[in-house]
PDB file of C-alpha atoms in Angstrom:
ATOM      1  CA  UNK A   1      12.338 -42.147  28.523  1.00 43.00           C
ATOM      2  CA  UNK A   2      13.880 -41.916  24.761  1.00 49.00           C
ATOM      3  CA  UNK A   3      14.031 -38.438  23.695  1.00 56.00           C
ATOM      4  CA  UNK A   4      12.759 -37.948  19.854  1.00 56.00           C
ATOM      5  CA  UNK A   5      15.768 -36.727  18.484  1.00 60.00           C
ATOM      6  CA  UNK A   6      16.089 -35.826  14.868  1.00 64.00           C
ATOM      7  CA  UNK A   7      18.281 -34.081  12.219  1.00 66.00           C
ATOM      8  CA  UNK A   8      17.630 -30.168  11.370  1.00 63.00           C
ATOM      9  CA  UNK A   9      17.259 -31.640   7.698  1.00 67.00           C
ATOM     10  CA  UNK A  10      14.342 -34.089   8.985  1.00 70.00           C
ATOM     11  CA  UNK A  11      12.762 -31.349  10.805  1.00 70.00           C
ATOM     12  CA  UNK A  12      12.781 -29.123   8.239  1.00 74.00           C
ATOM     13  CA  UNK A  13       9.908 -31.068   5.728  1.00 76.00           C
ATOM     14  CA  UNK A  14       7.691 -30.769   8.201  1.00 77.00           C
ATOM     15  CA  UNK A  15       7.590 -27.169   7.751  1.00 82.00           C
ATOM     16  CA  UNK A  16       6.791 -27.399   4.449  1.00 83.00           C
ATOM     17  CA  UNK A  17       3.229 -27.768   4.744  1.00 83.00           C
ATOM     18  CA  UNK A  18       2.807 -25.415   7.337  1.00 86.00           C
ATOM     19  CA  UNK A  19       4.015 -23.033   5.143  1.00 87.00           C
ATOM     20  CA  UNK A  20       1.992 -23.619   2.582  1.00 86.00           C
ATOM     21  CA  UNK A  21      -0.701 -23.198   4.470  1.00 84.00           C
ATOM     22  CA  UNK A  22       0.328 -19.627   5.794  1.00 88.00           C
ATOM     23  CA  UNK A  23       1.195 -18.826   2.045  1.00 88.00           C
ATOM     24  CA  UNK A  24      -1.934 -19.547   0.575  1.00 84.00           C
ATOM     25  CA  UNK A  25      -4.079 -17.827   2.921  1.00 85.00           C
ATOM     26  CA  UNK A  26      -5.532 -14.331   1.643  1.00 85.00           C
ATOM     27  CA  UNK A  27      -3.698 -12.233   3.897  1.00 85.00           C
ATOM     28  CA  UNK A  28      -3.517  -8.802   2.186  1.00 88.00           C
ATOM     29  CA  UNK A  29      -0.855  -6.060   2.966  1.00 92.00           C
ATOM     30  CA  UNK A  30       1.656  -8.119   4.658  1.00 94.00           C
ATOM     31  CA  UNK A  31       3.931  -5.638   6.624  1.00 93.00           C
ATOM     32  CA  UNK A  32       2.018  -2.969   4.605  1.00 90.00           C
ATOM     33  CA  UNK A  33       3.002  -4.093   1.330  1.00 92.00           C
ATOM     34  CA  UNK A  34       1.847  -4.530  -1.892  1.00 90.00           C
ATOM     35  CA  UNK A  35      -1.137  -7.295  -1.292  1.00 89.00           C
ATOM     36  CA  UNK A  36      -0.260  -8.971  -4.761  1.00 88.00           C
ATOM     37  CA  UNK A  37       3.102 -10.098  -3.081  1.00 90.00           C
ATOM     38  CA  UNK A  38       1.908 -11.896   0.397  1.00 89.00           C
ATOM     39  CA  UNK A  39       2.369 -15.401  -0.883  1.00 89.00           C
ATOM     40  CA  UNK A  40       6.195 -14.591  -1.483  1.00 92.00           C
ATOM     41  CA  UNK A  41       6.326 -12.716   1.481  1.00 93.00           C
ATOM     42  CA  UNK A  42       4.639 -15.591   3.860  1.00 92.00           C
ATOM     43  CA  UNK A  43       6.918 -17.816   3.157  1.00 91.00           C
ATOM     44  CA  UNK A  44       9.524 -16.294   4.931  1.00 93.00           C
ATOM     45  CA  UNK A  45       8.708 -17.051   9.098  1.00 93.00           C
ATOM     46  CA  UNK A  46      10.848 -13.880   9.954  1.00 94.00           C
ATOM     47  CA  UNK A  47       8.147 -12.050   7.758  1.00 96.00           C
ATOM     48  CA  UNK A  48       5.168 -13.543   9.384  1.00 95.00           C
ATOM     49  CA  UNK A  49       6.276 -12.578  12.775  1.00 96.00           C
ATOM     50  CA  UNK A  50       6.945  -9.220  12.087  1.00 97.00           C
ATOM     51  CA  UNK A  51       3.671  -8.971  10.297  1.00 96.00           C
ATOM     52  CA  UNK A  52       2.134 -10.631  13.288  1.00 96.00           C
ATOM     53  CA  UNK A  53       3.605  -7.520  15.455  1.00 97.00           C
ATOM     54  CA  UNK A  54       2.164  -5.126  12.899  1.00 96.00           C
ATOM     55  CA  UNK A  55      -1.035  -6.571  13.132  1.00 96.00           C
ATOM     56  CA  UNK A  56      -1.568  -6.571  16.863  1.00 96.00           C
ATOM     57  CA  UNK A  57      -0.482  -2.936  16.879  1.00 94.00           C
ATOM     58  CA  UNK A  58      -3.013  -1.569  14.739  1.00 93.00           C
ATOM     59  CA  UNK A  59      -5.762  -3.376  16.055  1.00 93.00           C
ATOM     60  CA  UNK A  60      -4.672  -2.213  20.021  1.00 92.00           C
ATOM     61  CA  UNK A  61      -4.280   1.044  18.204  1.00 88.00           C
ATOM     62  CA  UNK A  62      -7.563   1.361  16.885  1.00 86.00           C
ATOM     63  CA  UNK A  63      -9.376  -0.309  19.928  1.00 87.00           C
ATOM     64  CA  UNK A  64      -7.792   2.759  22.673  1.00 82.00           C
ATOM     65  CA  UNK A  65      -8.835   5.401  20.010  1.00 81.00           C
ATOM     66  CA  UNK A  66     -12.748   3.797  19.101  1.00 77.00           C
ATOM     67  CA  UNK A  67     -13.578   1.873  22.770  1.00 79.00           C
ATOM     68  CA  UNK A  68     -14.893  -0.994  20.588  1.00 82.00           C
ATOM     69  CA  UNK A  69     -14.257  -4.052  20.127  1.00 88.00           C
ATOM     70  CA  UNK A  70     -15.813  -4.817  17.379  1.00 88.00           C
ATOM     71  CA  UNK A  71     -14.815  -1.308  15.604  1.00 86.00           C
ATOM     72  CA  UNK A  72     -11.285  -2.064  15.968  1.00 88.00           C
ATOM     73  CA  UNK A  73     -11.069  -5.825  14.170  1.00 91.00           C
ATOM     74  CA  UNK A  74     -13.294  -3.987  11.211  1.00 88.00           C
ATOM     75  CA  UNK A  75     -10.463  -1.667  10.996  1.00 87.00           C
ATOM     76  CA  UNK A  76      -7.670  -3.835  10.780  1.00 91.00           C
ATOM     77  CA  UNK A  77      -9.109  -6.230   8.295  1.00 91.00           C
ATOM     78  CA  UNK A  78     -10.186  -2.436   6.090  1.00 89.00           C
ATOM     79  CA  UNK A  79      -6.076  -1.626   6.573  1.00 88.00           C
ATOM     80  CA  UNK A  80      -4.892  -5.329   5.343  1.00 91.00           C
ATOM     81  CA  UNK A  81      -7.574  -5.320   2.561  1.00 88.00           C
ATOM     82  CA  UNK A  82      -8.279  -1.935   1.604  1.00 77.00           C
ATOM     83  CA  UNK A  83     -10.459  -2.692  -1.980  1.00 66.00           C
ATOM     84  CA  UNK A  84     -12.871  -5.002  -3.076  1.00 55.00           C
ATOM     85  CA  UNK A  85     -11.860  -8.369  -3.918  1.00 48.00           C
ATOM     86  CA  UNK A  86     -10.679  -8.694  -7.952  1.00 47.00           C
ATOM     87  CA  UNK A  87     -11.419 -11.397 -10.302  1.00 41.00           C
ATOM     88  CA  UNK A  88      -9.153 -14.548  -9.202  1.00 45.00           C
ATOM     89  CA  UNK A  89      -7.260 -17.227 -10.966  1.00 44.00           C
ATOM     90  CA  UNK A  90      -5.347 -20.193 -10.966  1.00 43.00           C
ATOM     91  CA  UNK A  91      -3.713 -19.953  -7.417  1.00 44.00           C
ATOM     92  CA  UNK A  92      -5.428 -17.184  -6.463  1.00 47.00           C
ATOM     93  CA  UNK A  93      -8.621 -18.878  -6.780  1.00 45.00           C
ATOM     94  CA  UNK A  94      -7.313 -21.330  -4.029  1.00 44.00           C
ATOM     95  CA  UNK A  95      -6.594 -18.968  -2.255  1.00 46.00           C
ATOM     96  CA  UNK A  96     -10.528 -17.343  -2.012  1.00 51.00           C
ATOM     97  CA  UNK A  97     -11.798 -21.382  -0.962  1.00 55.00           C
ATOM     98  CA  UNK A  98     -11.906 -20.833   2.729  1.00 62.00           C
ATOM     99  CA  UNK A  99     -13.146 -24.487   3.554  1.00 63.00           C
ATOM    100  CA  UNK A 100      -9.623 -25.897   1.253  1.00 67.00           C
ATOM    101  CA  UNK A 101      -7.494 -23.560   3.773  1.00 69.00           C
ATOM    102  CA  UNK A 102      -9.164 -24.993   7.045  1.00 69.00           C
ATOM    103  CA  UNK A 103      -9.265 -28.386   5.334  1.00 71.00           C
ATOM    104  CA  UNK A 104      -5.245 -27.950   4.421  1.00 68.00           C
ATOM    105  CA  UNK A 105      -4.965 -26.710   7.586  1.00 72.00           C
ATOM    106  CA  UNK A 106      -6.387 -29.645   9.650  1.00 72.00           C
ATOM    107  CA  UNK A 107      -5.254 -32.810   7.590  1.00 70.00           C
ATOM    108  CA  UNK A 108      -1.590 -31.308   6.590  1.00 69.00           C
ATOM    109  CA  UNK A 109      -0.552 -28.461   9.138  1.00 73.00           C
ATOM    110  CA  UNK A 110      -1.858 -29.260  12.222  1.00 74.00           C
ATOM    111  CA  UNK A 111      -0.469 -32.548  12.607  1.00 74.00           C
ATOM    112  CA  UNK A 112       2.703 -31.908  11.136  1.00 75.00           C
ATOM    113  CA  UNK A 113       3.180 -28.955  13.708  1.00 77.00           C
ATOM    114  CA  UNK A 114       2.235 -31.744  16.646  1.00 77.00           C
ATOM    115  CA  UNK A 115       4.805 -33.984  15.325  1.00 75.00           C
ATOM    116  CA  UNK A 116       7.282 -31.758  15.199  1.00 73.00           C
ATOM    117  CA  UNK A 117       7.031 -30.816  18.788  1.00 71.00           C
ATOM    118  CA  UNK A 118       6.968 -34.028  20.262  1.00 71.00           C
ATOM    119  CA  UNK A 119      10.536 -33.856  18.548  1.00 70.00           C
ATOM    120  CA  UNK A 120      13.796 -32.808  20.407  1.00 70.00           C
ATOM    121  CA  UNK A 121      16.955 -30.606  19.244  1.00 71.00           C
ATOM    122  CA  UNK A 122      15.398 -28.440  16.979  1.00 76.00           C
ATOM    123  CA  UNK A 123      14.512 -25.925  18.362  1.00 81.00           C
ATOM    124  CA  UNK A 124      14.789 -23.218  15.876  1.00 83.00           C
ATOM    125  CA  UNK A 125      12.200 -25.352  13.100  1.00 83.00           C
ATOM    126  CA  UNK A 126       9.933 -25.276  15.906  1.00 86.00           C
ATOM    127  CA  UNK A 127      10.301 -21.653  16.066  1.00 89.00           C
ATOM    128  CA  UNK A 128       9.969 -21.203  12.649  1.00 89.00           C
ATOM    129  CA  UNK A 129       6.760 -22.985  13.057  1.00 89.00           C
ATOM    130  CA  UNK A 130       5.858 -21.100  15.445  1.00 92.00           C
ATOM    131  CA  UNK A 131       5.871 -17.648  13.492  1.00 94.00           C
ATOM    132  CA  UNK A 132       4.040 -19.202  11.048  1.00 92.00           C
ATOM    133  CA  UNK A 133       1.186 -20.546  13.106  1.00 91.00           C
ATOM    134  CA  UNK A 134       0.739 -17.434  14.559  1.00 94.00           C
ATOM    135  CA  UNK A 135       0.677 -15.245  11.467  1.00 94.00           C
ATOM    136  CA  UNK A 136      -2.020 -17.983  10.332  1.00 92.00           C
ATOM    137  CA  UNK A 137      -4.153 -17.920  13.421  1.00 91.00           C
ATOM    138  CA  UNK A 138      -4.195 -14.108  13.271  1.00 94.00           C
ATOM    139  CA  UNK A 139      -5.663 -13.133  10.139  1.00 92.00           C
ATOM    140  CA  UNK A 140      -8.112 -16.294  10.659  1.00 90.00           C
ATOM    141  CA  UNK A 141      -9.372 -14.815  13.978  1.00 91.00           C
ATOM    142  CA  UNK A 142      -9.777 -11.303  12.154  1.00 91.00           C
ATOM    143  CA  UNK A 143     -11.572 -12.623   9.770  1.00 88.00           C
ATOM    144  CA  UNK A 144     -14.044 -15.059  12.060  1.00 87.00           C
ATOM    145  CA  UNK A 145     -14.738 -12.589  14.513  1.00 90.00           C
ATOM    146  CA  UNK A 146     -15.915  -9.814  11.641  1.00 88.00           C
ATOM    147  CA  UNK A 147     -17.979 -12.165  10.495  1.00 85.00           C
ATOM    148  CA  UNK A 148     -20.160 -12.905  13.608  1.00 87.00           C
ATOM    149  CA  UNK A 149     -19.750  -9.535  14.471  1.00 82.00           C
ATOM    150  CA  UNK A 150     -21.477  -7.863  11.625  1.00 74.00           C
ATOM    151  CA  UNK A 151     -20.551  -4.207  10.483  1.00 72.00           C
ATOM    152  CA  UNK A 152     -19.488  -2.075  13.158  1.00 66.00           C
ATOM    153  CA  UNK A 153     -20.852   0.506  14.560  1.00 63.00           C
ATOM    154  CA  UNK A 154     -19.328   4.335  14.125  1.00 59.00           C
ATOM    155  CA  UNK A 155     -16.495   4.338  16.868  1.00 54.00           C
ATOM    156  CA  UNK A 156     -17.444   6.351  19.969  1.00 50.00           C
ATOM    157  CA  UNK A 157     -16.061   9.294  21.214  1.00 48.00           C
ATOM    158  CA  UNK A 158     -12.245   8.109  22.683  1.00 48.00           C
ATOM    159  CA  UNK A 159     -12.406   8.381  26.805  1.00 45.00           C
ATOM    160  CA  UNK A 160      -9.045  10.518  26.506  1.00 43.00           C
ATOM    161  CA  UNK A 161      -9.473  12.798  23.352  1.00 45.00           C
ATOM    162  CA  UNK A 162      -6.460  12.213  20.672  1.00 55.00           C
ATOM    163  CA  UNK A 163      -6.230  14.913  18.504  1.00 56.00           C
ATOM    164  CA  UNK A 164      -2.930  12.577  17.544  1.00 57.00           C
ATOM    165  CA  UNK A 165      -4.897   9.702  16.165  1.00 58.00           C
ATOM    166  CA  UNK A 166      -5.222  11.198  12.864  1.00 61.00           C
ATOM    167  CA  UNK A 167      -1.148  11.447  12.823  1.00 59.00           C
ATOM    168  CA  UNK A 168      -1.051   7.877  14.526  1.00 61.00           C
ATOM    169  CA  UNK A 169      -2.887   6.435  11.770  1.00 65.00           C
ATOM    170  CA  UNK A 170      -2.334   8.650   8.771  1.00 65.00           C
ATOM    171  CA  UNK A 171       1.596   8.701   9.559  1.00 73.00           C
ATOM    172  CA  UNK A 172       2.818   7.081  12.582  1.00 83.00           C
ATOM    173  CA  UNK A 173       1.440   2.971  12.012  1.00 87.00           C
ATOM    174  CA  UNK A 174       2.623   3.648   8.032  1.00 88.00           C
ATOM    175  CA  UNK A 175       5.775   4.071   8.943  1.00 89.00           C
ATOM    176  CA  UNK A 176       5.732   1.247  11.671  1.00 92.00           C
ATOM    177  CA  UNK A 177       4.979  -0.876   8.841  1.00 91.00           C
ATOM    178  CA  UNK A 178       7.594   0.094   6.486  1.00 92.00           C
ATOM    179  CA  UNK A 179       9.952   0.022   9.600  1.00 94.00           C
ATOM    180  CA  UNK A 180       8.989  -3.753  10.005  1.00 94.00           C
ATOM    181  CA  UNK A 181       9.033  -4.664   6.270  1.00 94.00           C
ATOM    182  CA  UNK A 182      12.161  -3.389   5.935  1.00 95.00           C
ATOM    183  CA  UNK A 183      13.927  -5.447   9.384  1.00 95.00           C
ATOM    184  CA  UNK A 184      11.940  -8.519   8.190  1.00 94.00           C
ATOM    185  CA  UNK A 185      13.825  -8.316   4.767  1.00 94.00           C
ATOM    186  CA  UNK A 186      16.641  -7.594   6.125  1.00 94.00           C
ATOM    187  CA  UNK A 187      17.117 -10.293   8.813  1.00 94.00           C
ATOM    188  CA  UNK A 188      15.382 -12.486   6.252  1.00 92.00           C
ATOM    189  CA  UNK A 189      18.628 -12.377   3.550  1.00 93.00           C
ATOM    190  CA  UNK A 190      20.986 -11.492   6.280  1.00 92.00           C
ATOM    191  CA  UNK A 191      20.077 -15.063   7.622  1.00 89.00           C
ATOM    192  CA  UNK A 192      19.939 -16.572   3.650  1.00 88.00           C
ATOM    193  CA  UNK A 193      22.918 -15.398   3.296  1.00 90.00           C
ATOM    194  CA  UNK A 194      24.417 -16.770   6.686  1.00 87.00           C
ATOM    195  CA  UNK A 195      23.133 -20.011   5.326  1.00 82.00           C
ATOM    196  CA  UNK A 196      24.492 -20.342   2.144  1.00 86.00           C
ATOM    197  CA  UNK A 197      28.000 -19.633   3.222  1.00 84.00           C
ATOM    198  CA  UNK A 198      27.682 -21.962   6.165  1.00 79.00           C
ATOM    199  CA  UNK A 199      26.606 -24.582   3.975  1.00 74.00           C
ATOM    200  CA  UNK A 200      29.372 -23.767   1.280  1.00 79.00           C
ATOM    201  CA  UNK A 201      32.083 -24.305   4.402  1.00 77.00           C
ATOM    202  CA  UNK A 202      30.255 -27.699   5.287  1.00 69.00           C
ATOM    203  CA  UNK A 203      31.143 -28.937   1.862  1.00 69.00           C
ATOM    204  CA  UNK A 204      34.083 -27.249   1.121  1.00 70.00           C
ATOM    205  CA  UNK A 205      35.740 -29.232   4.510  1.00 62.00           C
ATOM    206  CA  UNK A 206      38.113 -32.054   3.797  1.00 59.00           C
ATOM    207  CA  UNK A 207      36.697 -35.575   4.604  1.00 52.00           C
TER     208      UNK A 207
END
């Protein structure tokens, strides 16, 4: 049997729609950061799968401190998107249409990410698809769960009392975050940069 083998260059367009797709989803404080800047962060996968770390660690934080289930996905959605909703425009408009992001998701991402890995010898665009999947399907769980959920009810009492959690939450995740922004941005250009002067060798070789 033929193995699907392909150029890095061909693989790479098929991430282009599923980045889109992570880029226009709302997806608030990416990393903890400024909400207004998640569509520029999201399109980096290094950034989405830090952000995916960040987001499973809040919401295992909050579910060993309130017991519930349900208390614990309100609270991480309340930490990602911590005011009401503003007046949107132009692209952020698109972003607020939920049924345009599962329809972009099902016609362009999804079967772009199945082509891609019935492909062979690229293994890192698959991992970049990867992060971004994942970072996608996330926030999209979050925010389907909460809503057949309904509001949650007042955490209960923890099993083992915490007089931490206040610390954890108030001091400790913040500074996870900005830890993770900051190693996200930094492996981000660090590997830009490791790009641009590979490429600038590639061309600057005699034929």
């Amino acid at each position: 049997m033929a193995e699907n083998l392909v150029s890095w260059q061909t693989a790479f367009w098929s991430l282009v729609p599923i980045a889109l797709n992570t880029m226009l989803q709302p997806s608030g404080r990416v990393c903890g950061l400024d909400p207004e800047l998640h569509t520029y962060l999201t399109s980096s996968p290094l950034v989405c799968a830090f952000d995916s770390i960040v987001i499973l660690v809040r919401f295992l934080a909050s579910w060993e401190y309130s017991r519930s289930f349900r208390f614990a996905i309100h609270d991480t959605l309340e930490e990602r998107f911590p005011s009401p909703a503003q007046p949107t425009s132009g692209l952020r408009t698109l972003e607020s249409a939920t049924f345009i992001c599962w329809l972009g998701f099902i016609v362009g991402t999804l079967p772009q990410f199945i082509k891609q890995h019935a492909l062979t010898g690229v293994p890192w665009t698959q991992a970049w698809a990867w992060m971004y999947l994942i970072n996608f399907s996330l926030v999209e769980i979050l925010f389907f769960l909460d809503n057949i959920m309904g509001p949650p009810s007042p955490p209960a009492r923890p099993f083992y009392p915490d007089p931490l959690y206040p610390d954890l939450i108030g001091y400790r995740l913040p500074t996870f975050n900005r830890v993770c922004s900051f190693l996200a941005l930094a492996t981000h250009f660090y590997l830009v940069e490791w790009t641009c002067k590979s490429l600038v060798a590639l061309h600057s070789e005699p034929f």
